[in-house]
Short mmCIF file of C-alpha atoms in Angstrom, two decimals:
data_model
loop_
_atom_site.label_atom_id
_atom_site.label_comp_id
_atom_site.label_asym_id
_atom_site.label_seq_id
_atom_site.Cartn_x
_atom_site.Cartn_y
_atom_site.Cartn_z
CA UNK X 1 94.33 218.05 -92.14
CA UNK X 2 97.41 215.96 -91.79
CA UNK X 3 97.78 212.77 -93.78
CA UNK X 4 100.39 210.10 -94.30
CA UNK X 5 100.91 208.04 -97.44
CA UNK X 6 102.86 204.83 -97.62
CA UNK X 7 102.59 204.08 -101.32
CA UNK X 8 103.78 200.48 -101.15
CA UNK X 9 101.42 197.97 -99.55
CA UNK X 10 103.93 195.14 -99.95
CA UNK X 11 107.64 195.08 -100.68
CA UNK X 12 109.69 191.95 -101.33
CA UNK X 13 113.43 192.09 -100.78
CA UNK X 14 116.10 189.41 -100.84
CA UNK X 15 117.95 188.76 -97.62
CA UNK X 16 121.10 190.85 -97.56
CA UNK X 17 119.76 193.41 -100.01
CA UNK X 18 119.16 197.04 -99.18
CA UNK X 19 115.75 198.38 -98.27
CA UNK X 20 113.91 201.67 -98.63
CA UNK X 21 110.33 202.15 -97.46
CA UNK X 22 108.62 205.31 -98.57
CA UNK X 23 106.58 207.71 -96.48
CA UNK X 24 105.08 211.00 -97.60
CA UNK X 25 103.11 213.34 -95.40
CA UNK X 26 100.88 216.32 -95.77
CA UNK X 27 101.34 219.02 -93.15
CA UNK X 28 101.88 222.78 -93.20
CA UNK X 29 104.92 222.94 -90.97
CA UNK X 30 107.55 220.45 -89.84
CA UNK X 31 105.75 217.65 -88.06
CA UNK X 32 107.05 215.09 -85.65
CA UNK X 33 107.78 211.95 -87.67
CA UNK X 34 107.95 208.33 -86.56
CA UNK X 35 108.54 204.84 -87.87
CA UNK X 36 107.17 201.85 -86.02
CA UNK X 37 107.44 198.13 -86.79
CA UNK X 38 104.86 195.47 -86.03
CA UNK X 39 105.67 191.77 -86.10
CA UNK X 40 102.75 189.37 -86.64
CA UNK X 41 100.45 189.24 -83.65
CA UNK X 42 102.48 191.84 -81.76
CA UNK X 43 102.23 195.46 -80.75
CA UNK X 44 104.15 198.28 -82.40
CA UNK X 45 107.79 198.96 -81.62
CA UNK X 46 109.32 202.39 -82.15
CA UNK X 47 112.20 202.25 -84.64
CA UNK X 48 113.10 205.93 -84.77
CA UNK X 49 111.70 209.44 -84.61
CA UNK X 50 112.44 212.91 -85.93
CA UNK X 51 111.58 216.09 -84.07
CA UNK X 52 114.19 218.56 -85.28
CA UNK X 53 117.89 218.95 -86.06
CA UNK X 54 119.92 216.53 -88.15
CA UNK X 55 117.68 215.28 -90.92
CA UNK X 56 119.29 211.82 -90.96
CA UNK X 57 118.05 209.87 -87.97
CA UNK X 58 119.50 206.61 -86.69
CA UNK X 59 117.23 204.07 -85.10
CA UNK X 60 117.30 200.61 -83.62
CA UNK X 61 117.99 197.39 -85.51
CA UNK X 62 120.24 199.17 -88.05
CA UNK X 63 117.48 201.34 -89.51
CA UNK X 64 117.79 204.98 -90.47
CA UNK X 65 115.46 207.55 -91.97
CA UNK X 66 115.96 210.85 -93.72
CA UNK X 67 113.64 213.82 -93.43
CA UNK X 68 113.39 215.74 -96.69
CA UNK X 69 111.32 218.87 -96.24
CA UNK X 70 111.26 219.72 -99.96
CA UNK X 71 109.73 216.33 -100.76
CA UNK X 72 107.60 216.02 -97.60
CA UNK X 73 109.13 212.61 -97.15
CA UNK X 74 110.57 210.52 -94.34
CA UNK X 75 111.82 207.33 -95.97
CA UNK X 76 113.12 204.42 -93.94
CA UNK X 77 116.30 202.63 -95.04
CA UNK X 78 118.43 199.68 -94.08
CA UNK X 79 121.62 198.69 -95.91
CA UNK X 80 121.21 194.94 -95.53
CA UNK X 81 117.99 193.23 -94.44
CA UNK X 82 117.77 190.08 -92.35
CA UNK X 83 114.97 187.51 -92.40
CA UNK X 84 113.95 188.77 -88.95
CA UNK X 85 113.07 192.15 -90.49
CA UNK X 86 109.97 190.63 -92.10
CA UNK X 87 107.13 192.61 -90.51
CA UNK X 88 104.80 195.49 -91.18
CA UNK X 89 106.20 199.01 -91.01
CA UNK X 90 104.16 202.08 -90.16
CA UNK X 91 105.01 205.72 -90.66
CA UNK X 92 103.25 208.29 -88.46
CA UNK X 93 103.16 212.05 -88.07
CA UNK X 94 102.02 214.38 -85.32
CA UNK X 95 101.63 218.12 -84.91
CA UNK X 96 103.99 219.49 -82.27
CA UNK X 97 102.22 221.57 -79.70
CA UNK X 98 98.75 220.65 -80.91
CA UNK X 99 96.27 220.53 -78.03
CA UNK X 100 94.70 217.54 -79.81
CA UNK X 101 98.06 215.87 -80.26
CA UNK X 102 97.74 212.41 -81.76
CA UNK X 103 99.64 210.28 -84.20
CA UNK X 104 98.26 210.07 -87.73
CA UNK X 105 99.20 206.77 -89.32
CA UNK X 106 100.03 205.52 -92.76
CA UNK X 107 98.41 202.32 -93.96
CA UNK X 108 101.59 200.34 -93.46
CA UNK X 109 104.03 198.49 -95.71
CA UNK X 110 104.41 194.76 -95.34
CA UNK X 111 108.00 193.67 -95.84
CA UNK X 112 108.58 190.18 -97.22
CA UNK X 113 112.09 188.74 -97.18
CA UNK X 114 113.15 186.27 -99.85
CA UNK X 115 115.76 183.74 -98.74
CA UNK L 1 112.10 198.56 -67.03
CA UNK L 2 108.79 196.86 -67.71
CA UNK L 3 106.96 197.86 -70.87
CA UNK L 4 103.31 198.59 -71.40
CA UNK L 5 101.22 195.65 -70.19
CA UNK L 6 97.80 194.87 -71.57
CA UNK L 7 95.31 192.32 -70.32
CA UNK L 8 93.73 190.15 -71.45
CA UNK L 9 95.69 189.32 -74.59
CA UNK L 10 92.87 187.43 -76.27
CA UNK L 11 89.14 187.35 -75.71
CA UNK L 12 85.97 186.32 -77.46
CA UNK L 13 82.68 188.05 -76.77
CA UNK L 14 79.16 187.80 -78.12
CA UNK L 15 77.32 190.61 -79.87
CA UNK L 16 75.54 192.85 -77.39
CA UNK L 17 77.93 192.10 -74.54
CA UNK L 18 80.38 194.55 -73.11
CA UNK L 19 84.13 194.25 -72.61
CA UNK L 20 86.74 195.92 -70.44
CA UNK L 21 90.41 195.99 -71.40
CA UNK L 22 93.19 196.95 -69.04
CA UNK L 23 96.50 198.71 -69.56
CA UNK L 24 99.42 199.33 -67.20
CA UNK L 25 101.77 201.99 -68.57
CA UNK L 26 105.53 202.15 -68.30
CA UNK L 27 106.53 203.32 -64.84
CA UNK L 28 106.64 207.11 -64.72
CA UNK L 29 104.45 207.57 -67.79
CA UNK L 30 101.31 209.54 -67.05
CA UNK L 31 99.79 209.64 -70.51
CA UNK L 32 97.92 206.61 -71.81
CA UNK L 33 96.33 206.41 -75.22
CA UNK L 34 94.27 203.73 -76.92
CA UNK L 35 94.15 202.70 -80.56
CA UNK L 36 92.05 200.30 -82.56
CA UNK L 37 93.69 198.36 -85.37
CA UNK L 38 91.72 196.51 -88.05
CA UNK L 39 92.73 195.25 -91.50
CA UNK L 40 90.20 197.55 -93.17
CA UNK L 41 90.64 200.79 -91.23
CA UNK L 42 94.23 200.47 -90.05
CA UNK L 43 95.29 202.23 -86.87
CA UNK L 44 92.74 204.60 -85.43
CA UNK L 45 93.07 206.76 -82.34
CA UNK L 46 90.43 206.18 -79.68
CA UNK L 47 91.35 208.48 -76.79
CA UNK L 48 94.12 209.72 -74.53
CA UNK L 49 94.17 210.09 -70.78
CA UNK L 50 96.51 212.14 -68.64
CA UNK L 51 96.31 212.50 -64.88
CA UNK L 52 92.92 210.75 -64.81
CA UNK L 53 91.42 213.17 -67.36
CA UNK L 54 90.53 212.49 -70.95
CA UNK L 55 92.72 214.87 -72.90
CA UNK L 56 91.87 213.93 -76.45
CA UNK L 57 89.31 211.80 -78.23
CA UNK L 58 89.03 210.24 -81.67
CA UNK L 59 85.93 209.73 -83.80
CA UNK L 60 84.38 206.70 -82.17
CA UNK L 61 80.82 206.28 -80.91
CA UNK L 62 79.96 206.72 -77.25
CA UNK L 63 79.97 202.93 -76.81
CA UNK L 64 83.73 203.29 -76.52
CA UNK L 65 84.82 204.78 -73.22
CA UNK L 66 87.82 204.79 -70.99
CA UNK L 67 89.20 205.92 -67.71
CA UNK L 68 92.49 206.35 -65.95
CA UNK L 69 93.27 205.70 -62.32
CA UNK L 70 95.51 207.61 -59.96
CA UNK L 71 98.35 205.14 -60.56
CA UNK L 72 98.08 205.90 -64.33
CA UNK L 73 96.65 202.48 -65.13
CA UNK L 74 93.87 202.72 -67.67
CA UNK L 75 90.86 200.74 -68.77
CA UNK L 76 88.76 200.98 -71.88
CA UNK L 77 85.24 199.70 -72.16
CA UNK L 78 83.15 198.85 -75.18
CA UNK L 79 79.45 198.35 -74.58
CA UNK L 80 76.86 196.69 -76.80
CA UNK L 81 79.49 194.97 -78.88
CA UNK L 82 79.09 194.74 -82.63
CA UNK L 83 80.80 192.38 -85.05
CA UNK L 84 82.76 195.34 -86.42
CA UNK L 85 84.38 195.90 -83.05
CA UNK L 86 86.54 192.85 -83.63
CA UNK L 87 90.04 194.27 -83.66
CA UNK L 88 93.40 194.53 -81.99
CA UNK L 89 93.19 197.16 -79.27
CA UNK L 90 96.50 198.77 -78.52
CA UNK L 91 97.42 200.77 -75.49
CA UNK L 92 100.37 203.15 -75.52
CA UNK L 93 102.01 205.21 -72.83
CA UNK L 94 104.15 208.31 -72.89
CA UNK L 95 106.12 210.44 -70.49
CA UNK L 96 105.98 213.62 -72.54
CA UNK L 97 103.12 212.87 -74.94
CA UNK L 98 105.41 213.25 -77.93
CA UNK L 99 106.79 209.71 -78.10
CA UNK L 100 104.48 206.80 -77.38
CA UNK L 101 105.34 203.22 -76.56
CA UNK L 102 102.91 200.42 -77.27
CA UNK L 103 101.85 197.29 -75.49
CA UNK L 104 101.32 193.93 -77.18
CA UNK L 105 97.62 194.58 -77.61
CA UNK L 106 94.38 192.84 -76.76
CA UNK L 107 92.79 190.79 -79.51
CA UNK L 108 89.00 191.06 -79.35
CA UNK L 109 86.79 188.80 -81.41
CA UNK L 110 83.05 189.46 -81.42
CA UNK L 111 80.87 186.56 -82.55
#
């Protein structure tokens, strides 16, 4: 069965500093990979996705993620965080072509920005 | 282009009652899926509808049901509410099933 691990429940970063949020997955082949962000009291917004091709994916709001097959990872990065990036970030995976296609979610990482 | 719209945004119900939540997908999206989000269990898949048919279902009891109309709008219903049903219920829509876009959610509190 697929699974997703986000090892960090909380991360605190100073405004202007770089950010990396970790995501590891368990899946036999190359899954579809996603990062979503959820601001307090809001729904989830898609930041970026990986289906195939270039393993470095650019997303919205200056975020990028890199798919590393050898490490089963899809870490999210941003070179310089802004106070408005404080939110909860979710990594998700899905099995392409699965008749029971659904997103399997990590537990989320809450990002706290220090002024 | 309007996003996924969910109504109501907030509601309070009493144990034993039933509730119906509504979702209007992004125009042109025929797949609608529902998720439950709680602090303890995180995001859990409820079900997916496509062209008025349930295409996939998560591991929730039969008290949770849904339907989709010919205009792709969807409703989910929870009967005989329990305290543990208090959650944020998220609707998402998709054109191709692969990438889903979420609404703001409906906050349900059961007292």
